Amino acid sequence: MKNNCTGVILAGGRNSRFAGKNKALIRIDGKRILDRIYEVLSLLFDNIMLVTNDPLQYMEWDFEMVTDIFPIRSSLTGIHAGLFYITTPYAFFTACDVPFLKKELVETLLSGIEPNIDIVTPETSKGYEPLCSVYSRRCLKPIERHIENNSFKIQQIFQTVRVKKISENILRTVDPDLSSFLNINSPDDLNGVKQISTHFTEVPH
């Protein structure tokens, strides 16, 4: 699977609720969120790509860095850029603000890849997790059409391609707290994460 899938980190957000502070560089228990994500992805993928419109902030990492092709900032345009530039048939996408992404959960998603499936996505009681999912490069054209029609909701893509859903019961066998999906959107989220961070495993095994 290492040779068939690229790990892609989306880091193109405006961080507006953090007054422009880069969430990927926030430290939790002394370690930057991006370092935590990189540790996990480096165990799973030979190729790791970062989608960002500000590459100078990330020069110390050994990433392939690409920027959005469409001049509109959204998660969907970030996914589009990743799919456009990868050289593998599949890509696993994650946001840059998830400090507790678990290797075992990513492996569970990767094990769901099938030749006739375009997206492998977690499905919990809260819905899909499109920013913690595997996408086939076949999704590139459908995504382009949605962007060109000013439709930027990722889950609308799910209605036009073949999706495999990984159930919450399966996900909890490898990530009991579903902590892989815990992201930091605001200072309140950060405070909450810092209070519970010792509850989660920090080092992938």
Short mmCIF file of N, CA and C in Angstrom, two decimals, residues 22 24 30 34 38 44 56 68 76 108 110 117 124 126 146 158-159 164-165 173 177 181-182 184-185 199:
data_model
loop_
_atom_site.label_atom_id
_atom_site.label_comp_id
_atom_site.label_asym_id
_atom_site.label_seq_id
_atom_site.Cartn_x
_atom_site.Cartn_y
_atom_site.Cartn_z
N ASN A 22 -1.11 29.85 12.82
CA ASN A 22 -1.11 28.59 12.10
C ASN A 22 -1.39 27.43 13.06
N ALA A 24 -1.40 24.26 12.54
CA ALA A 24 -0.50 23.12 12.38
C ALA A 24 0.73 23.23 13.27
N GLY A 30 4.10 19.93 24.20
CA GLY A 30 5.43 20.24 23.71
C GLY A 30 5.70 19.84 22.28
N LEU A 34 1.62 19.33 13.59
CA LEU A 34 2.11 18.83 12.30
C LEU A 34 3.16 17.74 12.51
N TYR A 38 2.91 14.00 11.01
CA TYR A 38 4.01 13.50 10.18
C TYR A 38 4.54 12.17 10.72
N LEU A 44 3.47 5.02 7.32
CA LEU A 44 2.51 4.39 6.42
C LEU A 44 2.77 4.66 4.95
N LEU A 56 6.51 28.67 2.72
CA LEU A 56 7.67 29.10 3.48
C LEU A 56 7.57 28.73 4.95
N ASP A 68 -2.91 25.19 -4.11
CA ASP A 68 -4.20 25.05 -4.78
C ASP A 68 -4.11 25.49 -6.23
N LEU A 76 -12.27 21.41 -0.29
CA LEU A 76 -12.45 20.69 -1.55
C LEU A 76 -11.37 21.07 -2.57
N THR A 108 -6.83 1.02 8.99
CA THR A 108 -8.16 0.45 8.80
C THR A 108 -8.81 1.01 7.54
N LEU A 110 -7.17 2.29 4.94
CA LEU A 110 -6.41 1.81 3.79
C LEU A 110 -6.80 0.38 3.44
N ILE A 117 -13.85 1.05 -5.78
CA ILE A 117 -14.25 2.05 -4.79
C ILE A 117 -13.47 3.34 -5.00
N THR A 124 -19.49 7.89 11.48
CA THR A 124 -19.83 7.79 12.89
C THR A 124 -21.23 8.34 13.11
N LYS A 126 -21.91 11.06 14.13
CA LYS A 126 -21.89 12.47 13.73
C LYS A 126 -21.86 12.65 12.22
N HIS A 146 -17.57 20.05 -9.66
CA HIS A 146 -18.24 20.70 -8.54
C HIS A 146 -17.64 22.08 -8.26
N PHE A 158 -19.69 12.75 -2.61
CA PHE A 158 -20.01 11.37 -2.24
C PHE A 158 -21.21 10.84 -3.00
N GLN A 159 -22.07 11.74 -3.46
CA GLN A 159 -23.28 11.33 -4.16
C GLN A 159 -23.00 10.97 -5.62
N LYS A 164 -17.17 3.70 0.05
CA LYS A 164 -17.20 2.63 1.04
C LYS A 164 -17.12 3.26 2.42
N LYS A 165 -18.09 2.96 3.26
CA LYS A 165 -18.16 3.55 4.60
C LYS A 165 -17.62 2.55 5.62
N THR A 173 -12.74 -0.11 17.36
CA THR A 173 -11.86 -1.22 17.72
C THR A 173 -10.40 -0.80 17.67
N ASP A 177 -11.81 6.08 21.47
CA ASP A 177 -12.36 7.41 21.75
C ASP A 177 -12.65 8.21 20.48
N PHE A 181 -10.43 12.01 15.09
CA PHE A 181 -11.26 13.02 14.45
C PHE A 181 -11.34 14.32 15.25
N LEU A 182 -10.62 14.38 16.35
CA LEU A 182 -10.67 15.57 17.21
C LEU A 182 -9.79 16.66 16.61
N ILE A 184 -8.92 20.97 15.95
CA ILE A 184 -8.86 22.22 16.70
C ILE A 184 -9.28 23.36 15.78
N ASN A 185 -10.48 23.85 15.98
CA ASN A 185 -11.00 24.94 15.15
C ASN A 185 -10.95 26.30 15.84
N HIS A 199 -4.87 11.77 28.10
CA HIS A 199 -5.75 10.60 28.03
C HIS A 199 -5.47 9.78 26.76
#
